[in-house]
Short mmCIF file of C-alpha atoms in Angstrom, two decimals:
data_model
loop_
_atom_site.label_atom_id
_atom_site.label_comp_id
_atom_site.label_asym_id
_atom_site.label_seq_id
_atom_site.Cartn_x
_atom_site.Cartn_y
_atom_site.Cartn_z
CA MET A 1 -29.11 -5.90 15.48
CA PRO A 2 -30.42 -6.86 12.03
CA GLU A 3 -34.04 -7.95 12.01
CA ASP A 4 -34.32 -9.34 8.48
CA ASP A 5 -32.76 -12.21 6.59
CA ALA A 6 -30.95 -9.82 4.26
CA ALA A 7 -28.18 -9.41 6.84
CA THR A 8 -25.19 -11.62 6.30
CA THR A 9 -23.98 -14.05 8.96
CA ASP A 10 -20.81 -11.93 9.28
CA ASP A 11 -23.00 -9.04 10.50
CA LEU A 12 -24.64 -11.14 13.24
CA ASP A 13 -23.49 -12.28 16.64
CA ARG A 14 -24.43 -15.81 17.71
CA VAL A 15 -27.67 -14.70 19.39
CA ALA A 16 -28.76 -12.83 16.27
CA GLU A 17 -27.98 -15.94 14.21
CA ILE A 18 -30.16 -18.02 16.52
CA GLN A 19 -32.98 -15.49 16.25
CA ARG A 20 -32.72 -15.47 12.46
CA GLU A 21 -32.82 -19.26 12.37
CA TRP A 22 -35.97 -19.32 14.54
CA ARG A 23 -37.62 -16.69 12.38
CA ARG A 24 -36.89 -18.85 9.33
CA GLU A 25 -37.95 -22.15 10.93
CA ARG A 26 -40.84 -20.89 13.07
CA PRO A 27 -42.12 -17.61 11.64
CA ASP A 28 -45.13 -17.97 13.94
CA LEU A 29 -42.90 -17.33 16.98
CA ASP A 30 -41.31 -14.08 18.16
CA PRO A 31 -37.70 -14.75 19.22
CA SER A 32 -37.03 -11.10 20.12
CA PRO A 33 -36.64 -11.79 23.88
CA GLN A 34 -33.54 -13.81 23.03
CA GLY A 35 -31.91 -10.54 21.98
CA VAL A 36 -31.79 -9.51 25.63
CA ILE A 37 -32.06 -12.74 27.60
CA GLY A 38 -29.83 -14.80 25.33
CA ARG A 39 -27.12 -12.16 25.40
CA LEU A 40 -27.40 -11.71 29.16
CA HIS A 41 -27.07 -15.46 29.59
CA ARG A 42 -23.96 -15.55 27.40
CA ILE A 43 -22.54 -12.53 29.24
CA ALA A 44 -23.19 -14.21 32.61
CA LEU A 45 -21.34 -17.33 31.49
CA GLU A 46 -18.38 -15.26 30.28
CA LEU A 47 -18.33 -13.15 33.44
CA THR A 48 -18.43 -16.24 35.65
CA GLU A 49 -15.48 -17.69 33.77
CA ARG A 50 -13.47 -14.50 34.22
CA LEU A 51 -14.38 -14.14 37.90
CA VAL A 52 -13.70 -17.78 38.77
CA ALA A 53 -10.24 -17.52 37.17
CA VAL A 54 -9.30 -14.95 39.83
CA TYR A 55 -10.74 -17.02 42.70
CA GLU A 56 -8.72 -20.01 41.52
CA GLN A 57 -5.52 -17.96 41.82
CA PHE A 58 -6.21 -18.02 45.56
CA GLY A 59 -7.21 -21.68 45.68
CA LEU A 60 -10.89 -20.82 46.10
CA SER A 61 -14.06 -21.92 44.39
CA GLU A 62 -16.77 -19.35 43.68
CA GLY A 63 -18.77 -20.57 46.68
CA GLU A 64 -15.78 -20.51 49.03
CA PHE A 65 -14.93 -16.97 47.93
CA ASP A 66 -18.54 -15.99 48.63
CA VAL A 67 -18.44 -17.42 52.17
CA LEU A 68 -15.14 -15.73 53.03
CA ALA A 69 -16.24 -12.41 51.52
CA THR A 70 -19.53 -12.54 53.43
CA LEU A 71 -17.69 -13.11 56.70
CA ARG A 72 -15.20 -10.33 55.94
CA ARG A 73 -18.01 -7.86 55.17
CA ALA A 74 -19.58 -8.65 58.54
CA GLY A 75 -16.86 -6.63 60.26
CA ALA A 76 -14.94 -7.62 63.39
CA PRO A 77 -15.04 -10.29 64.74
CA TYR A 78 -15.78 -11.47 61.15
CA GLU A 79 -18.40 -14.05 62.05
CA ARG A 80 -22.02 -14.83 61.33
CA ALA A 81 -24.50 -17.41 62.53
CA ALA A 82 -24.63 -20.35 60.12
CA GLY A 83 -28.25 -19.61 59.12
CA GLU A 84 -27.48 -15.94 58.55
CA LEU A 85 -24.42 -16.90 56.52
CA ALA A 86 -26.60 -19.14 54.35
CA ASP A 87 -29.02 -16.24 53.77
CA HIS A 88 -26.21 -13.87 52.81
CA THR A 89 -24.62 -16.34 50.41
CA LEU A 90 -27.91 -17.51 48.89
CA VAL A 91 -27.16 -21.20 49.43
CA THR A 92 -28.91 -23.85 51.46
CA THR A 93 -27.61 -24.68 54.92
CA GLY A 94 -26.56 -28.08 53.55
CA GLY A 95 -24.56 -26.48 50.77
CA LEU A 96 -23.08 -24.04 53.23
CA THR A 97 -21.99 -26.86 55.55
CA LYS A 98 -19.91 -28.40 52.77
CA ARG A 99 -18.25 -25.08 51.95
CA VAL A 100 -17.55 -24.33 55.60
CA ASP A 101 -16.15 -27.86 56.09
CA ARG A 102 -13.67 -27.32 53.25
CA LEU A 103 -12.68 -23.87 54.50
CA ALA A 104 -12.31 -25.11 58.10
CA ALA A 105 -10.10 -27.99 56.94
CA ARG A 106 -7.82 -25.39 55.35
CA GLY A 107 -7.76 -23.28 58.53
CA LEU A 108 -9.57 -20.34 56.91
CA VAL A 109 -12.67 -20.42 59.12
CA GLU A 110 -13.62 -21.92 62.45
CA ARG A 111 -16.91 -22.89 63.99
CA ARG A 112 -17.90 -22.07 67.51
CA VAL A 113 -20.95 -22.33 69.69
CA GLU A 114 -22.79 -19.15 70.60
CA ALA A 115 -22.19 -18.51 74.32
CA SER A 116 -25.82 -17.50 74.95
CA ASP A 117 -27.38 -20.36 72.97
CA ALA A 118 -25.62 -23.73 72.67
CA ARG A 119 -27.81 -24.66 69.69
CA LYS A 120 -26.54 -21.72 67.65
CA ARG A 121 -23.38 -22.23 65.58
CA LEU A 122 -21.19 -19.36 64.47
CA VAL A 123 -18.67 -19.35 61.63
CA ARG A 124 -15.70 -17.03 62.01
CA LEU A 125 -12.81 -16.06 59.77
CA THR A 126 -9.41 -17.06 61.09
CA PRO A 127 -6.52 -14.61 60.67
CA GLU A 128 -5.37 -16.76 57.73
CA GLY A 129 -8.84 -16.57 56.21
CA ARG A 130 -8.96 -12.82 56.62
CA ASP A 131 -5.56 -12.42 54.99
CA LEU A 132 -6.59 -14.64 52.08
CA ILE A 133 -9.91 -12.91 51.45
CA ASP A 134 -8.32 -9.47 51.71
CA ARG A 135 -5.86 -10.43 48.96
CA ALA A 136 -8.56 -12.18 46.91
CA ILE A 137 -11.07 -9.31 47.11
CA THR A 138 -8.39 -6.85 46.03
CA ALA A 139 -7.68 -8.97 42.94
CA HIS A 140 -11.41 -9.59 42.37
CA LEU A 141 -12.30 -5.89 42.36
CA ALA A 142 -9.35 -5.08 40.09
CA ASN A 143 -10.64 -7.79 37.74
CA GLU A 144 -14.17 -6.34 37.82
CA HIS A 145 -12.75 -2.90 37.01
CA ARG A 146 -10.87 -4.37 34.03
CA ILE A 147 -14.02 -6.12 32.81
CA LEU A 148 -16.13 -2.96 33.04
CA ASP A 149 -13.38 -0.88 31.44
CA GLU A 150 -13.89 -3.03 28.32
CA LEU A 151 -17.47 -1.77 28.18
CA GLY A 152 -16.63 1.86 28.94
CA ARG A 153 -17.75 4.09 31.79
CA THR A 154 -20.70 5.63 29.97
CA ASP A 155 -22.25 2.29 29.00
CA ALA A 156 -21.53 0.73 32.41
CA ALA A 157 -23.17 3.71 34.13
CA ALA A 158 -26.20 3.46 31.83
CA LEU A 159 -26.52 -0.29 32.34
CA GLU A 160 -26.43 -0.32 36.15
CA PRO A 161 -29.81 1.36 36.84
CA ILE A 162 -31.51 -0.80 34.20
CA LEU A 163 -30.13 -3.98 35.75
CA THR A 164 -30.97 -2.74 39.25
CA ARG A 165 -34.58 -2.11 38.25
CA TRP A 166 -34.87 -5.44 36.44
CA LEU A 167 -33.42 -7.35 39.38
CA ARG A 168 -35.95 -5.68 41.67
CA VAL A 169 -38.77 -6.72 39.35
CA LEU A 170 -37.50 -10.31 39.14
CA ASP A 171 -36.97 -10.53 42.92
CA ALA A 172 -40.50 -9.25 43.56
CA GLY A 173 -41.97 -11.95 41.30
#
């Protein structure tokens, strides 16, 4: 990435252009973090767009896909307590309720009361939900493979441990 103003705009990606503009307008500031964070943000937006396109093929939002996938990963009988499901999907219980309501209305999940504790609610995949998520996860993983193939195996393999370490650092903070 060019660091000086001698580089032409044609040589710069959008993030580098932004950095150059900040260096010109505010030479007292160091915009170098944008080289990583700005690009990661743009990559995240692009990845989300590409991932959501596959979920939509199955009539699912990103959140609905997440709920169904979390239940499927639980193994037979493909159910989790509502609170546990919220923890695994990283959404609030209120947000989860709305997702589960939509999925239940479509016959993809069902709620039931825990036999040993009437206060505890379980969410379970229906056979239709399991069929849908099995098809959707197959397409999702194929899509992820295509996306990473654009980067190349060597770069993807080099990037994973860096991102793993960084995520650990961010989670610890």
